């Protein structure tokens, strides 16, 4: 909850930083993914159409007619709402904020697959024109291991339906989610599914395993091995290398990602993006640690920032202190990743 006179959920996608946020549901209707603790303390509930409309009016007054162009519907899955209810909310929202050109929401593949194509087209016609999908992986084995509750087939089916209805689609992929054990399967199968659905945007996230998550407990028990930062970049290289025949914007865009400069349009930027990954992989191990530490501590944004020898030396002195202390760099990098997710 916030100080605003309308409800707000805990998160929104990075790309929705400037968007109006309207909460249609609370929590996540699935809430079982082994890596996710986001909504563990929130019991899932649908909000009534009347309450959502009241919030829309409160937001309009609160923002004093601000001409928002984009709106994101929170929380985990607006498609759980009945189609008529969702359409009624969308129509009301567009009347209250006539400047909106994009309305987006998270949508679980399994929930969307229960809607008919006619439903999806009607929802699109009412204004919802962008979907964020927590796909995480295209590997059936990884999806099963992390209890995602979706399959590659349901992802492909729901994505095709959303596209046919005219919605833009942005899947999120979590690098490292298969652990060291399934890294190749995760990369290759994710590329296969992305090639099938040809999304408008592909957003990469890097794994951070919280100790109070199921996956954290599996890791502590030795049943999941966290890949190193270099392993994760290698995995991303394999994924990107296998993307073909699609026209998608591909981006590492969250601060949890190591190489934020890996972003561009496929297919034309593919060679450039691979070259960035190769530049990191080609660094000697000491420089890989220097870059990763500097990036995770906020001294570097891009690989070329290492060319500033003053910053490089400063980071190197931090690295030496860590070496003297004896803690593993990978443990520190992982801890720093968890702090930003
Ligand atoms: S990852 Fe998404 S679907 Fe899974 S529990 Fe978290 S919010 Fe729900």
PDB file of C-alpha atoms in Angstrom, residues 175-176 205-210 219 224 226-230 232 254-258 292 296 329-341:
ATOM      1  CA  UNK A 175      19.307 -16.377 -17.337  1.00  0.00           C
ATOM      2  CA  UNK A 176      20.742 -19.048 -15.060  1.00  0.00           C
ATOM      3  CA  UNK A 205      16.894 -10.967 -16.350  1.00  0.00           C
ATOM      4  CA  UNK A 206      19.726 -12.622 -14.414  1.00  0.00           C
ATOM      5  CA  UNK A 207      18.992 -15.088 -11.658  1.00  0.00           C
ATOM      6  CA  UNK A 208      19.281 -14.187  -8.002  1.00  0.00           C
ATOM      7  CA  UNK A 209      18.156 -16.925  -5.633  1.00  0.00           C
ATOM      8  CA  UNK A 210      16.686 -15.756  -2.345  1.00  0.00           C
ATOM      9  CA  UNK A 219      20.452 -24.757  -3.632  1.00  0.00           C
ATOM     10  CA  UNK A 224      20.618 -26.684  -7.775  1.00  0.00           C
ATOM     11  CA  UNK A 226      24.140 -21.539  -9.285  1.00  0.00           C
ATOM     12  CA  UNK A 227      26.083 -20.724 -12.459  1.00  0.00           C
ATOM     13  CA  UNK A 228      28.905 -18.189 -12.206  1.00  0.00           C
ATOM     14  CA  UNK A 229      28.630 -14.752 -13.814  1.00  0.00           C
ATOM     15  CA  UNK A 230      30.781 -15.983 -16.725  1.00  0.00           C
ATOM     16  CA  UNK A 232      25.554 -16.943 -17.309  1.00  0.00           C
ATOM     17  CA  UNK A 254      17.431  -4.572 -15.464  1.00  0.00           C
ATOM     18  CA  UNK A 255      20.166  -3.558 -13.050  1.00  0.00           C
ATOM     19  CA  UNK A 256      20.521  -7.243 -12.114  1.00  0.00           C
ATOM     20  CA  UNK A 257      21.947  -7.844 -15.605  1.00  0.00           C
ATOM     21  CA  UNK A 258      25.715  -7.662 -15.958  1.00  0.00           C
ATOM     22  CA  UNK A 292      31.909  -7.791 -12.613  1.00  0.00           C
ATOM     23  CA  UNK A 296      27.924  -4.809  -9.418  1.00  0.00           C
ATOM     24  CA  UNK A 329      33.719 -13.452  -5.540  1.00  0.00           C
ATOM     25  CA  UNK A 330      30.751 -15.394  -6.900  1.00  0.00           C
ATOM     26  CA  UNK A 331      29.069 -15.367  -3.454  1.00  0.00           C
ATOM     27  CA  UNK A 332      29.545 -11.592  -3.300  1.00  0.00           C
ATOM     28  CA  UNK A 333      28.274 -11.061  -6.855  1.00  0.00           C
ATOM     29  CA  UNK A 334      25.209 -13.158  -6.115  1.00  0.00           C
ATOM     30  CA  UNK A 335      24.508 -11.212  -2.927  1.00  0.00           C
ATOM     31  CA  UNK A 336      24.791  -7.927  -4.842  1.00  0.00           C
ATOM     32  CA  UNK A 337      22.373  -9.251  -7.489  1.00  0.00           C
ATOM     33  CA  UNK A 338      19.829 -10.231  -4.875  1.00  0.00           C
ATOM     34  CA  UNK A 339      19.938  -6.706  -3.460  1.00  0.00           C
ATOM     35  CA  UNK A 340      18.502  -5.264  -6.694  1.00  0.00           C
ATOM     36  CA  UNK A 341      15.690  -7.721  -7.325  1.00  0.00           C
TER      37      UNK A 341
END
